[in-house]
Structure formats: structure tokens, C-alpha cells
Amino acid sequence: MNNQGPVEGAANMESGSRVFVYEVVGLRQNRESDQTNYPIRKSGSVFIRVPYNRMNQEMRRITRLGGKIVSIYPVSVLEQGTNRTVLTNTESQLSSPAPVSVNTKQNTLPATSSEAQGFAKPPAKDKKGTTMTQAKTKHADVPVNTYRPNAPFIGKCISNETLVRQGGIGKVQHLKFDLSGSQLKYIEGQSIGIIPPGVDKNGKPEKLRLYSIASTRHGDDVDDTTISLCVRQLEYKHPESGEIVYGVCSTYLTDLKPGDDVKITGPVGKEMLLPDNTDANVIMLATGTGIAPMRAYLWRMFKDAERSVNSEYQFNGFAWLLFGVPTTPNILYKEELEEIQAQYPNNFRLTYAISREQNNPEGGRMYIQDRVAENANELWQLIKNPKTHTYICGLRGMEDGIDAALSKAAAQEGVTWSDYQKAIKKEGRWHVETY
Ligand SMILES: Cc1cc2nc3c(=O)[nH]c(=O)nc-3n(C[C@H](O)[C@H](O)[C@H](O)COP(=O)(O)OP(=O)(O)OC[C@H]3O[C@@H](n4cnc5c(N)ncnc54)[C@H](O)[C@@H]3O)c2cc1C
Ligand SMILES: NC(=O)c1ccc[n+]([C@@H]2O[C@H](COP(=O)([O-])OP(=O)(O)OC[C@H]3O[C@@H](n4cnc5c(N)ncnc54)[C@H](OP(=O)(O)O)[C@@H]3O)[C@@H](O)[C@H]2O)c1
């Protein structure tokens, strides 16, 4: 088990001598609690300051009093000039998932939706009785650079499918490559390099370009022999000549035919890996081709064929995808996403920002950061849960707006978002890959 308890996590944060805050719900009024100095209310959360060396003892005491710890913060994060002690309860703010048009059987995964959406059970204990919550996972066993640029693996294109439907903008393709005979193993959230043929403008061989892997470690056919990508052909108007320029590697890839050879390097990347715990909350913020790693996560979490081969990973947490695209025909993997949503309404929520069809409150294009602003309180409540990981992938331009929206929600509780974000980055709960 990679996760560590709050005490070990605190030690990693160089915080052995520091004070932490437990956010607790469900404390009952009784003889023992009458003797505490907690501000107990019938509903809502209470915040209890706990010195590092009393964390486990206090946790047991809270459990005895009927309380549940829903999050733990280092006190520095909260102590931004506030005396606030009570937060609103997450549950009342979580609305039901957006309706979708697809009708399939509905499944509810074993955890209750309230647990999945943010009401952490008291943290589990390992064999030694140590309490386990989220802490930065060590990724020593993740494969990297099995194939380097000077000796790439030559894979074969199996298929090249159009993802943008009629009326959509540009060319985005789902590509599947055969890895048979290679040593190339990868996991969800990693990228591979592709070396396009030919030479650059200086006459040197073209260099590799990175692409996020869009398939699970087992591949789209769940037979451990393929890898898939989601690639947009780069197309822009040259700022001086005004002529249309097409990107070298993205054009090469999006024009591939089944049977063509492809030079593949990697895999690389440990920033975007999923946590091992199956009861995690996973917030995904993607624009356009930034959906690639999210597709891999969602397939691993929910696809029947995946669940049947991953006995160790039966996801029963809560996943929320906020997805920004220019038009409805540009919603990549639309049918499959909506099928998952219809099948697992309590475990998967899907929110689109369709920039050229919807407006934000100011009348401008609806971007993903506008959806984050709309849902900022719910997202903030989720992000505070130690079981929550947030993933951002796609255009770098979305980041400032996301920060601004979450800053506002956090500030209502006296928390400085930039400090909080630093803390959860350090814990390995805030994952960004933007380009
Ligand atoms: C970690 C990572 C993951 C990625 N994942 C994906 C993915 O999943 N899918 C995907 O499609 N892409 C992804 N990319 C982007 C990909 O690596 C390539 O950068 C992209 O395909 C363009 O490569 P190209 O060879 O087609 O363009 P090139 O021929 O290399 O042209 C790119 C160059 O064109 C110029 N240029 C680009 N746009 C403009 C503009 N508007 N105005 C003027 N000049 C411009 C710039 O000089 C730029 O460097 C990822 C990148 C990274 C770093
Ligand atoms: N490394 C790279 O250079 C690289 C890699 C991949 C893609 N690209 C290029 O990036 C562009 C996007 O391609 P894509 O397929 O990934 O996405 P896409 O399908 O074009 O969708 C991107 C979405 O993000 C919106 N958006 C634009 N600016 C934004 C901002 N500042 N904040 C939040 N959202 C914003 C877009 O809105 P509007 O378009 O309506 O404004 C659109 O709705 C393309 O031009 C592509 O060629 C570049």
C-alpha cells in the first residue's frame, strides 16, 4: 500500500512540530463530548486543531464521539487571518448529475454515493494499525523510457478513426497502434513519443513529439498488445504570410493508414497517474485533446471489460469530468462518455463547456473555467477531501481561470487558494499537464 497515515504524511511535509486541523462531521452531544471544548453543532462541520503528536489519539476520540473526519489540513493553510470555525456541509451542496439522453442499465458501485462524493469514512488502517489517508504516492515501479529516441520501437498503425463529427471544427483522430513483440508497457496518465519521418528545416531528422496515451494499460482490445492516442492536426494561419500551416507530426499521425509503421519512444511521465485507492474522488478538467488521459482513467474505472481483468481495481469512488470543446460535434468520445454516465449516475458526473454554442454569465464563450466558477463551491468542498485528486489536461490558457474560480470559493472560508494548492501539489493530489 503506497498511502501513508496523517502522521507519516505530516512528517513528509516537514511538519512534525506543527498543528493540523481536522474537519469533522457528525459529532454527537453526549456526556463525553460535553467535556470537550469543540463547538458542536447538530449539523455541519466542526474544526478541531490537533498537534502533530496527538493526531492518532484525537482521531480515536472523535470516532468514539460519533464523528467522521472528512478532511485534514496543516494549520498554515487555514490560518490566513481568519477565526472561522464552521464550514458548510458538502452533502447539501451536491446536486444530481446532469441528465443525458442515452438509456442503458444503471449501476451503482458498492460505496454509497455520499461516501464517494466527499464524506470520507474515518481513514482505513493498515496491518500495523497506522491510519492511512492520501499522501504523495511513490512511483518507483512505473515504466519509463523503455524505448529511447535513438532506438525507437517500430509499431504498426491498426486503425485511424475520425472523432470530430459533421459540422465540427478541425481534424481529431483516434489512433490505435500494435505493440506486439515490444517490451513497451505503460500505465494510465503516461505519454509516448512519436518520431515523424523526414527532416526539419535545418536538414536534421525530425525530433519526437509527445502524445498523452488515451488507452488503459491493457489497450482498447484489453489484450495488452495495443496503445491508443487522440491527436488533433495542428492547423494555424502563419502570422506573417497568412498561409495555412499544418503541424508536421500531427499531420503525419492523423493521415496514417492501417499497416503503416510508426516510430514510438517512451513511455514517459509520472505526473498524471491515478491513485491506487478505488474509493478516490477524481476531478478531471480537460479541453479538446486533453481528454486523452481522462479517457484512459474512465475506461479503467468503468468499462466492463476492464473491470473484469482488474480484480485489484474495482473503482467505487466518484469521478467528475468537466470537458471544454468548441462545438457539440467536437465532443470527443461523446457516446461512450454518456453511456458511462447513464450506467453509473452516482459515480460519474459529466459537465460540458461548449464554447461556441454556450455563453458564460458575461455573454462570452463558455470555457471550462466558467463551469468551474459555476460549480466552485462543490468542487472546493470535494478538493478539501483527502481522497480527492484533480487532473488538468489541455490548453494552458484554462489554468488562470480555474485558479481564480477556486480562489473565490476558498476565500469564502478564509483559505488562500495558492497556499492550499501548493499543499495538495506536494501531497500529489493536484496534477497538471497543459500545452
Ligand atoms: C505532455 C504532452 C502531451 C501531449 N499530448 C497531446 C495529445 O494527446 N494530443 C495532441 O494532439 N497533442 C498533444 N500534445 C502536443 C504534441 O506534442 C505536438 O506539439 C502537436 O501535435 C504539434 O506537433 P506538430 O509536429 O504537428 O507541429 P509542429 O510542426 O512541430 O509545429 C508546432 C510549431 O508551430 C508553431 N505554431 C503552432 N501554433 C501556432 C500559431 N497559432 N501561430 C503561430 N505559430 C504556431 C509553433 O512554432 C510550434 O512550435 C502534447 C504535448 C505534450 C507536451
Ligand atoms: N502542443 C501544442 O502546441 C498543441 C497540442 C494539441 C493541440 N494544440 C492546438 O491547440 C488547439 C486546441 O486543440 P484541441 O483539439 O486540444 O482543442 P479544441 O477541440 O480546439 O478545444 C479546445 C477548447 O478550449 C477552448 N479554449 C480556447 N482558449 C481557451 C482558454 N484560454 N481557456 C479555456 N478554454 C479555452 C476552445 O474554445 P474556442 O476555440 O471556442 O475559443 C475550445 O472550446 C488547436 O489549435 C490545436 O492545434 C496544440
XYZ file of C-alpha atoms and ligand atoms in Angstrom:
536
model
C 0.000 0.000 0.000
C 1.507 3.301 -1.039
C -0.639 5.555 1.084
C 0.574 6.852 4.390
C -1.154 7.933 7.553
C -1.597 11.537 8.572
C 1.332 11.219 10.898
C 3.682 9.897 8.214
C 2.203 12.366 5.725
C 2.775 15.172 8.213
C 6.343 14.064 8.714
C 6.877 14.212 4.970
C 5.576 17.764 4.989
C 8.323 18.698 7.453
C 5.533 19.332 9.896
C 6.309 17.106 12.820
C 6.105 20.062 15.181
C 3.091 21.666 13.548
C -0.599 21.798 14.215
C -3.243 20.314 11.954
C -6.969 20.857 11.624
C -9.485 18.031 11.424
C -12.738 18.891 9.707
C -15.296 16.655 11.418
C -18.955 15.928 10.760
C -21.492 14.016 12.835
C -20.264 14.709 16.366
C -22.951 13.717 18.842
C -23.722 15.619 22.006
C -23.155 13.244 24.948
C -21.528 13.102 28.347
C -18.040 12.781 26.923
C -18.473 15.431 24.283
C -19.929 17.795 26.899
C -16.497 17.752 28.466
C -14.745 18.836 25.249
C -14.312 22.377 24.085
C -15.368 21.619 20.496
C -18.057 23.917 19.103
C -20.519 21.040 18.420
C -23.487 21.717 16.201
C -26.373 19.457 15.185
C -25.343 19.731 11.521
C -22.344 20.958 9.581
C -18.674 20.570 10.278
C -16.544 21.436 13.239
C -12.839 22.174 13.035
C -10.533 20.725 15.624
C -6.939 21.841 15.984
C -4.649 18.913 16.714
C -0.928 18.964 17.451
C 1.009 16.509 15.328
C 1.865 14.220 18.249
C -1.815 13.805 19.239
C -3.268 13.117 15.796
C -3.985 9.398 16.142
C -5.203 9.768 19.730
C -7.572 12.571 18.736
C -8.802 10.589 15.755
C -9.834 7.714 18.046
C -11.556 10.143 20.392
C -13.523 11.722 17.527
C -14.626 8.286 16.353
C -15.793 7.467 19.911
C -17.863 10.631 19.867
C -19.559 9.515 16.640
C -17.668 11.964 14.432
C -16.207 11.421 10.979
C -13.093 13.217 9.829
C -13.751 14.461 6.320
C -10.510 16.343 5.807
C -7.198 17.205 7.373
C -5.201 20.390 6.728
C -1.936 21.748 8.002
C -2.930 24.768 10.078
C -0.842 27.125 7.945
C -3.297 26.590 5.100
C -6.243 27.746 7.145
C -4.572 30.388 9.216
C -4.785 33.160 6.687
C -6.132 35.791 9.037
C -9.402 34.104 9.977
C -11.078 32.890 13.131
C -13.685 30.944 11.193
C -14.590 27.613 12.785
C -17.570 26.204 10.887
C -17.883 25.227 7.226
C -20.980 24.299 5.278
C -21.728 20.625 4.845
C -20.746 19.223 1.446
C -23.774 16.972 1.153
C -26.363 19.692 0.866
C -24.419 21.292 -1.962
C -24.009 18.270 -4.201
C -26.645 18.202 -6.869
C -27.635 15.236 -9.009
C -25.767 14.558 -12.230
C -26.707 16.338 -15.458
C -29.301 14.337 -17.428
C -28.170 12.597 -20.595
C -30.062 11.099 -23.488
C -28.628 7.579 -23.529
C -30.614 4.779 -21.897
C -28.600 1.878 -20.595
C -28.700 -0.202 -17.435
C -27.786 1.795 -14.335
C -25.187 0.513 -11.930
C -24.290 1.744 -8.508
C -20.859 0.774 -7.372
C -20.537 -0.596 -3.841
C -19.669 2.635 -1.961
C -22.600 4.912 -1.141
C -22.709 7.998 -3.308
C -22.341 10.249 -0.285
C -19.141 8.464 0.652
C -17.984 8.598 -2.921
C -18.733 12.291 -3.267
C -16.849 13.535 -0.302
C -17.831 12.025 3.003
C -14.724 10.124 3.775
C -15.120 7.293 6.210
C -12.621 7.551 9.038
C -9.351 6.723 7.310
C -8.658 2.975 6.971
C -5.887 1.339 8.946
C -3.107 -0.890 7.728
C -1.916 -4.079 9.452
C 0.160 -2.138 11.968
C -2.854 -0.054 12.911
C -1.458 3.040 11.228
C -4.104 5.332 9.816
C -3.966 5.800 6.042
C -5.037 8.877 4.109
C -3.762 10.421 0.897
C -0.121 11.279 0.749
C 2.262 11.535 -2.153
C 2.465 8.168 -3.844
C 5.875 6.803 -4.749
C 6.000 5.701 -8.366
C 9.226 3.701 -8.466
C 7.694 0.808 -10.404
C 6.196 2.880 -13.233
C 7.840 2.058 -16.581
C 9.765 4.918 -18.223
C 11.921 5.257 -21.349
C 11.775 1.614 -22.344
C 12.416 2.877 -25.892
C 14.669 5.895 -26.426
C 14.801 8.158 -29.482
C 17.985 6.520 -30.827
C 16.317 3.084 -30.772
C 12.538 3.520 -31.021
C 10.089 0.646 -31.249
C 8.572 0.319 -34.722
C 4.857 -0.201 -34.118
C 2.099 -0.597 -36.709
C -0.994 1.513 -37.122
C -4.030 -0.735 -36.599
C -6.738 1.881 -37.037
C -7.251 5.636 -37.517
C -10.769 6.828 -36.704
C -12.343 10.254 -37.075
C -13.549 11.725 -33.775
C -14.995 15.062 -34.918
C -18.490 14.632 -36.269
C -20.102 16.522 -39.156
C -20.157 20.286 -38.589
C -17.289 20.178 -36.076
C -14.034 22.083 -36.288
C -10.748 20.581 -37.472
C -9.405 17.065 -37.604
C -9.011 14.926 -34.469
C -8.284 11.200 -34.802
C -8.276 8.170 -32.503
C -5.231 6.090 -33.440
C -4.504 2.544 -32.317
C -1.024 1.021 -32.683
C 0.131 -2.584 -32.427
C 2.831 -3.115 -29.786
C 3.189 -6.887 -30.347
C 6.772 -8.027 -29.919
C 7.741 -4.949 -27.890
C 8.690 -4.548 -24.245
C 6.602 -1.386 -24.102
C 4.371 -1.388 -21.015
C 2.653 1.773 -19.812
C 0.028 2.899 -17.339
C -2.843 5.369 -17.452
C -1.701 9.021 -17.428
C 1.638 8.471 -19.206
C 2.669 9.749 -22.642
C 4.646 8.321 -25.542
C 6.915 9.970 -28.096
C 6.331 9.723 -31.844
C 9.158 10.424 -34.289
C 7.751 11.597 -37.610
C 9.647 10.701 -40.798
C 11.721 13.252 -42.700
C 13.972 16.138 -41.754
C 13.348 19.552 -40.234
C 14.114 22.920 -41.802
C 17.772 22.534 -40.838
C 18.060 19.188 -42.594
C 18.219 17.281 -39.270
C 15.990 14.231 -38.621
C 12.647 15.278 -37.133
C 12.538 15.169 -33.319
C 9.936 13.309 -31.302
C 6.641 14.886 -30.209
C 4.863 13.769 -27.061
C 1.273 12.491 -27.006
C -0.829 11.533 -23.976
C -1.867 7.895 -24.004
C -5.643 7.577 -24.445
C -5.972 3.864 -23.645
C -5.661 1.886 -20.437
C -2.585 -0.232 -19.774
C -4.468 -3.160 -21.335
C -5.198 -1.296 -24.579
C -8.548 -0.779 -26.303
C -8.892 -4.513 -27.010
C -7.963 -5.396 -23.406
C -5.326 -7.832 -24.695
C -2.176 -5.940 -23.616
C -0.928 -5.539 -27.204
C -2.027 -2.041 -28.252
C -1.764 1.647 -27.354
C -4.067 4.475 -28.466
C -3.720 8.238 -28.954
C -6.126 11.122 -29.520
C -4.447 13.575 -31.914
C -5.552 16.908 -33.327
C -3.952 18.051 -36.565
C -2.264 21.345 -35.742
C -3.505 23.965 -38.178
C -2.860 27.691 -37.942
C -2.539 30.781 -40.089
C 1.070 31.930 -40.408
C 1.232 35.289 -38.614
C 3.270 36.960 -41.394
C 2.463 35.195 -44.664
C -1.150 34.445 -43.726
C -0.901 30.996 -45.292
C -2.351 27.930 -43.556
C 0.353 25.839 -41.877
C -0.142 22.229 -40.813
C 1.896 20.689 -37.983
C 4.468 18.097 -39.077
C 3.882 15.251 -36.632
C 0.169 15.761 -36.066
C -0.435 15.734 -39.838
C 1.703 12.624 -40.234
C -0.271 10.855 -37.475
C -3.752 11.928 -38.479
C -3.037 10.761 -42.076
C -1.700 7.305 -41.088
C -3.191 4.252 -42.780
C -3.692 0.834 -41.159
C -0.489 -1.163 -41.681
C 1.820 1.894 -41.646
C 4.925 1.733 -39.454
C 5.301 4.246 -36.577
C 8.412 5.063 -34.524
C 7.441 5.038 -30.853
C 9.504 6.065 -27.797
C 8.814 6.084 -24.083
C 6.662 5.760 -22.125
C 7.274 8.923 -20.091
C 5.583 10.835 -17.286
C 4.613 10.267 -13.674
C 2.657 13.472 -13.104
C -0.775 12.294 -14.210
C -1.023 8.858 -12.603
C -4.250 7.715 -10.929
C -4.189 6.955 -7.202
C -4.360 3.254 -6.323
C -7.264 3.617 -3.918
C -10.537 2.641 -5.534
C -12.634 4.949 -3.335
C -10.923 8.142 -4.543
C -12.749 11.196 -5.857
C -11.303 12.104 -9.257
C -11.958 15.565 -10.715
C -10.959 15.861 -14.385
C -10.699 19.199 -16.187
C -9.966 18.793 -19.910
C -10.060 20.850 -23.079
C -10.085 19.183 -26.510
C -7.405 16.513 -26.880
C -6.710 16.936 -23.149
C -9.419 14.253 -22.856
C -6.802 11.586 -23.743
C -5.621 10.684 -20.210
C -9.160 11.128 -18.836
C -10.407 8.534 -21.322
C -7.795 6.108 -20.012
C -8.880 6.774 -16.387
C -12.581 6.469 -17.124
C -12.175 3.263 -19.130
C -10.152 1.762 -16.260
C -12.747 2.846 -13.731
C -15.951 1.898 -15.511
C -15.651 -0.230 -18.658
C -16.963 -3.763 -18.053
C -14.093 -5.464 -19.913
C -11.554 -3.502 -17.848
C -13.259 -4.229 -14.549
C -13.276 -7.928 -15.344
C -9.471 -8.032 -15.744
C -8.578 -5.663 -12.881
C -9.629 -7.532 -9.750
C -7.368 -5.213 -7.713
C -9.007 -2.046 -9.085
C -12.800 -2.064 -8.733
C -13.442 1.680 -8.676
C -16.283 2.695 -6.343
C -15.438 6.376 -5.809
C -16.698 9.475 -7.573
C -15.405 10.815 -10.903
C -16.377 14.209 -12.353
C -15.306 15.229 -15.861
C -15.604 18.876 -16.909
C -14.864 18.941 -20.639
C -14.355 22.025 -22.847
C -14.880 21.810 -26.628
C -15.804 24.371 -29.318
C -18.975 22.707 -30.693
C -21.196 19.681 -29.970
C -19.720 17.677 -32.888
C -16.314 18.298 -31.280
C -17.239 16.384 -28.112
C -14.644 13.628 -28.401
C -15.822 10.128 -27.318
C -19.270 11.636 -26.652
C -21.345 8.457 -26.901
C -19.056 6.425 -24.704
C -18.812 9.139 -22.050
C -22.581 9.477 -21.914
C -23.013 5.711 -21.781
C -20.786 5.566 -18.698
C -22.711 8.441 -17.165
C -26.039 6.711 -17.757
C -24.718 3.420 -16.395
C -23.092 4.908 -13.281
C -25.066 8.071 -12.436
C -23.915 8.038 -8.808
C -20.269 7.555 -9.594
C -19.714 9.622 -12.735
C -20.753 13.169 -13.440
C -20.243 14.805 -16.838
C -20.263 18.576 -17.449
C -19.593 20.145 -20.856
C -18.418 23.687 -21.669
C -19.277 24.127 -25.364
C -17.540 27.403 -26.114
C -19.136 28.336 -29.411
C -22.672 27.283 -28.527
C -22.995 28.332 -24.888
C -22.333 31.658 -23.214
C -20.776 32.414 -19.862
C -22.560 34.835 -17.482
C -20.743 37.788 -19.120
C -22.074 36.755 -22.544
C -18.684 35.480 -23.755
C -17.683 31.973 -24.829
C -18.372 29.274 -22.252
C -14.977 27.947 -21.198
C -14.128 25.231 -18.739
C -13.084 27.808 -16.129
C -16.623 29.274 -16.334
C -18.006 25.826 -15.484
C -15.517 25.599 -12.638
C -16.751 29.005 -11.404
C -20.368 27.826 -11.645
C -19.549 24.732 -9.564
C -16.784 26.279 -7.467
C -18.292 25.596 -4.047
C -18.969 21.935 -4.783
C -15.540 21.491 -6.337
C -13.860 23.228 -3.409
C -15.682 21.007 -0.901
C -14.552 17.949 -2.866
C -10.973 19.157 -3.255
C -10.697 19.522 0.537
C -11.393 15.822 0.911
C -8.058 13.996 1.296
C -9.372 11.296 -1.040
C -9.746 13.760 -3.941
C -7.305 14.072 -6.848
C -7.661 16.777 -9.513
C -6.317 16.382 -13.066
C -5.982 19.212 -15.613
C -5.048 18.480 -19.229
C -5.235 20.525 -22.438
C -4.751 24.218 -23.149
C -2.591 26.110 -20.663
C -4.918 29.112 -21.008
C -7.539 27.492 -18.764
C -5.343 27.394 -15.656
C -5.601 31.033 -14.508
C -9.387 30.975 -14.729
C -9.596 27.721 -12.777
C -7.375 29.200 -10.063
C -9.456 32.388 -9.959
C -12.703 30.419 -9.510
C -11.310 28.193 -6.775
C -9.633 31.161 -5.060
C -13.034 32.740 -4.661
C -14.613 29.626 -3.156
C -11.684 29.043 -0.816
C -11.595 32.704 0.246
C -15.196 32.424 1.496
C -13.757 30.108 4.130
C -10.723 32.265 4.748
C -8.379 29.945 2.855
C -5.760 31.252 0.439
C -6.083 29.049 -2.639
C -2.458 29.432 -3.791
C -1.196 28.132 -0.432
C -3.736 25.348 -0.367
C -2.873 24.372 -3.934
C 0.816 24.198 -3.020
C -0.028 21.853 -0.159
C -2.109 19.487 -2.304
C 0.510 19.548 -5.081
C 3.028 18.443 -2.501
C 0.662 15.701 -1.374
C 0.348 14.585 -5.017
C -3.363 15.453 -5.313
C -3.136 18.224 -7.940
C -1.973 17.013 -11.374
C -1.411 19.279 -14.384
C -0.332 18.596 -17.957
C -1.036 21.564 -20.187
C 0.471 22.599 -23.523
C 2.963 16.084 -22.475
C 2.307 16.414 -23.800
C 1.220 15.687 -24.210
C 0.609 15.991 -25.417
N -0.483 15.268 -25.776
C -1.102 15.547 -26.935
C -2.265 14.806 -27.309
O -2.721 13.908 -26.589
N -2.858 15.116 -28.480
C -2.401 16.110 -29.296
O -2.988 16.330 -30.354
N -1.312 16.817 -28.951
C -0.634 16.556 -27.817
N 0.490 17.249 -27.487
C 1.058 18.198 -28.467
C 2.036 17.477 -29.444
O 3.179 17.069 -28.715
C 2.521 18.368 -30.588
O 3.078 19.527 -30.040
C 1.434 18.767 -31.568
O 0.863 17.624 -32.193
C 2.031 19.660 -32.658
O 3.095 18.986 -33.275
P 3.353 19.116 -34.835
O 4.578 18.360 -35.194
O 2.116 18.773 -35.597
O 3.582 20.671 -35.017
P 4.967 21.362 -35.477
O 5.177 21.146 -36.925
O 6.030 20.957 -34.553
O 4.553 22.849 -35.251
C 4.465 23.379 -33.972
C 5.012 24.776 -34.048
O 4.150 25.547 -34.865
C 4.127 26.864 -34.381
N 2.744 27.245 -34.095
C 1.791 26.447 -33.551
N 0.625 27.113 -33.452
C 0.879 28.358 -33.937
C 0.095 29.516 -34.084
N -1.206 29.524 -33.727
N 0.673 30.630 -34.614
C 1.979 30.613 -34.993
N 2.778 29.550 -34.860
C 2.225 28.432 -34.354
C 4.986 26.920 -33.144
O 6.266 27.360 -33.541
C 5.041 25.461 -32.713
O 6.206 25.166 -32.012
C 1.103 17.012 -26.262
C 2.207 17.744 -25.835
C 2.798 17.460 -24.632
C 3.974 18.275 -24.203
N 1.441 21.416 -28.104
C 0.646 22.064 -28.877
O 1.018 23.071 -29.416
C -0.750 21.584 -29.121
C -1.229 20.302 -28.759
C -2.540 19.942 -29.025
C -3.352 20.868 -29.630
N -2.827 22.070 -29.968
C -3.607 23.097 -30.593
O -4.434 23.594 -29.563
C -5.684 23.915 -30.125
C -6.738 23.156 -29.340
O -6.851 21.861 -29.848
P -7.673 20.755 -29.072
O -8.138 19.722 -30.045
O -6.900 20.253 -27.929
O -8.881 21.525 -28.511
P -10.243 22.028 -29.215
O -11.071 20.878 -29.656
O -9.932 23.076 -30.193
O -10.967 22.609 -27.923
C -10.359 23.496 -27.073
C -11.444 24.189 -26.278
O -10.831 25.049 -25.356
C -11.333 26.374 -25.592
N -10.351 27.367 -25.238
C -9.615 28.192 -26.042
N -8.876 29.022 -25.303
C -9.163 28.741 -24.010
C -8.724 29.277 -22.781
N -7.849 30.270 -22.710
N -9.228 28.764 -21.650
C -10.108 27.756 -21.679
N -10.574 27.216 -22.816
C -10.094 27.712 -23.972
C -11.694 26.393 -27.047
O -12.609 27.459 -27.275
P -12.664 28.348 -28.602
O -11.793 27.679 -29.637
O -14.090 28.371 -28.984
O -12.174 29.696 -28.202
C -12.329 25.036 -27.173
O -13.630 25.053 -26.675
C -5.634 23.584 -31.591
O -5.315 24.747 -32.308
C -4.515 22.587 -31.668
O -3.882 22.574 -32.932
C -1.578 22.445 -29.697
